[in-house]
PDB file of C-alpha atoms in Angstrom:
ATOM      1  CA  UNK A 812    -128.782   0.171 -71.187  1.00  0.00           C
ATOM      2  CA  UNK A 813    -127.621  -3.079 -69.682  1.00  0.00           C
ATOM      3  CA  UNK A 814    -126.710  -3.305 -65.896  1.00  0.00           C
ATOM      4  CA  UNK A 815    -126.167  -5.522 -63.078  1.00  0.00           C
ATOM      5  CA  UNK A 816    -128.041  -6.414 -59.919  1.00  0.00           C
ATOM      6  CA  UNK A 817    -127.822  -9.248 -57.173  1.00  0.00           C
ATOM      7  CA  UNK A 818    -131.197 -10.966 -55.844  1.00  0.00           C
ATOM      8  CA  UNK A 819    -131.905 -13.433 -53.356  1.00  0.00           C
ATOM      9  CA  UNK A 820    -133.326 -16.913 -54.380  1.00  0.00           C
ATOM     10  CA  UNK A 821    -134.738 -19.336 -51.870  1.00  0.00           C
ATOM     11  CA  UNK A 822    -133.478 -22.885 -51.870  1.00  0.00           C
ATOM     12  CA  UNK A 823    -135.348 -25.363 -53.035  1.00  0.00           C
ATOM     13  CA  UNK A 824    -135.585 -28.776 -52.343  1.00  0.00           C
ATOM     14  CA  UNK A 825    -134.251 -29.782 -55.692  1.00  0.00           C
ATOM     15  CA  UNK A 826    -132.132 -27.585 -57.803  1.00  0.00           C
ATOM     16  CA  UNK A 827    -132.394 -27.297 -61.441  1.00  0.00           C
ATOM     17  CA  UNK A 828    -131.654 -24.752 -63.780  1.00  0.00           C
ATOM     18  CA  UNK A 829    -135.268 -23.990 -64.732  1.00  0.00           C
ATOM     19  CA  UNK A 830    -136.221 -23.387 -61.225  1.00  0.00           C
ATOM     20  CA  UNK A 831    -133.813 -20.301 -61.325  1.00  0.00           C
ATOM     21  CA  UNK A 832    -135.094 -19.670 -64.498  1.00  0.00           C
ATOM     22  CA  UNK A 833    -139.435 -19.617 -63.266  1.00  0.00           C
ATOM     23  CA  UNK A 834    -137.960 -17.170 -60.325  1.00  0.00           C
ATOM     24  CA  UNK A 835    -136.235 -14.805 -62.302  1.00  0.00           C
ATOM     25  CA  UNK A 836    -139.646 -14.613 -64.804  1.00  0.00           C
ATOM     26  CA  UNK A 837    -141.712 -13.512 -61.808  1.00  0.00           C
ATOM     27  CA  UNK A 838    -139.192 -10.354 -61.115  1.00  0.00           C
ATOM     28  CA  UNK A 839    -140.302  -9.468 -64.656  1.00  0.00           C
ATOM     29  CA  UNK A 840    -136.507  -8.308 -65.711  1.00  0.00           C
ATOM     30  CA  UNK A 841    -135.425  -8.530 -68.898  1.00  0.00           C
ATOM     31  CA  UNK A 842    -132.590 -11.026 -68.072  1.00  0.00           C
ATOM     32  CA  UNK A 843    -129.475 -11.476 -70.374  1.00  0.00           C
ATOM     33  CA  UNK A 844    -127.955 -13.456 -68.320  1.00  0.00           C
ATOM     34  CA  UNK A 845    -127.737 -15.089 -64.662  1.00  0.00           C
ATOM     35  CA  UNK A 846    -125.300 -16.818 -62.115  1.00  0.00           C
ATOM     36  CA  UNK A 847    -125.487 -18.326 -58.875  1.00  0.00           C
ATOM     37  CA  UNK A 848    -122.327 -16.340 -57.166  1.00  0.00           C
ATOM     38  CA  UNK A 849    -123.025 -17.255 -53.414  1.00  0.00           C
ATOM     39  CA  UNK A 850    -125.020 -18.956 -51.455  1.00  0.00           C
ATOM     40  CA  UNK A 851    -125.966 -20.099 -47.952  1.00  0.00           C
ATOM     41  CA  UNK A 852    -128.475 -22.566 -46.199  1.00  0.00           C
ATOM     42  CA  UNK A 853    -131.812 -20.607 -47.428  1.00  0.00           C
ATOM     43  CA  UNK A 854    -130.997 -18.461 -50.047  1.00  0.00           C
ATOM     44  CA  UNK A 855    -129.057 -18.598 -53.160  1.00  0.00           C
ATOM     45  CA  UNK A 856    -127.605 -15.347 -54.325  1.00  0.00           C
ATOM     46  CA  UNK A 857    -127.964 -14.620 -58.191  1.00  0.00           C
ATOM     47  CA  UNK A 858    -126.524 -12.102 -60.423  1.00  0.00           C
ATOM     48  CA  UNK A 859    -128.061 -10.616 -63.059  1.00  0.00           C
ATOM     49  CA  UNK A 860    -126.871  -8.651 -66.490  1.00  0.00           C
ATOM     50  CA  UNK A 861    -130.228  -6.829 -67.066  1.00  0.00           C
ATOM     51  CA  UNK A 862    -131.942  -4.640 -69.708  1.00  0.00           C
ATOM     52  CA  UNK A 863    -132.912  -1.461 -68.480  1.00  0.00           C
ATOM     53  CA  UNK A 864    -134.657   1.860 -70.104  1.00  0.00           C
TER      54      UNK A 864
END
């Protein structure tokens, strides 16, 4: 089944893509896909489409 859930990123001092991308590996989802859909001083808030059981 595929879902959706929203998690909490902290900002880093230089943003790339694979930053997002190490963070997400250490939840240990099965990511399909992500996107950055809010953010404020410390945290970025990330979507995720997910692969569930």
């Amino acid at each position: 089944m595929i879902t959706t859930k929203e998690i909490k990123v902290k900002v880093p001092e230089e943003f790339t893509s694979e930053y997002i991308e190490n963070e997400l590996k250490k939840t240990g989802l099965d990511v399909l896909r992500w996107a950055i859909t809010d953010f404020d001083d410390k945290y970025f808030t990330v979507n995720l489409a997910i692969v569930t059981d």
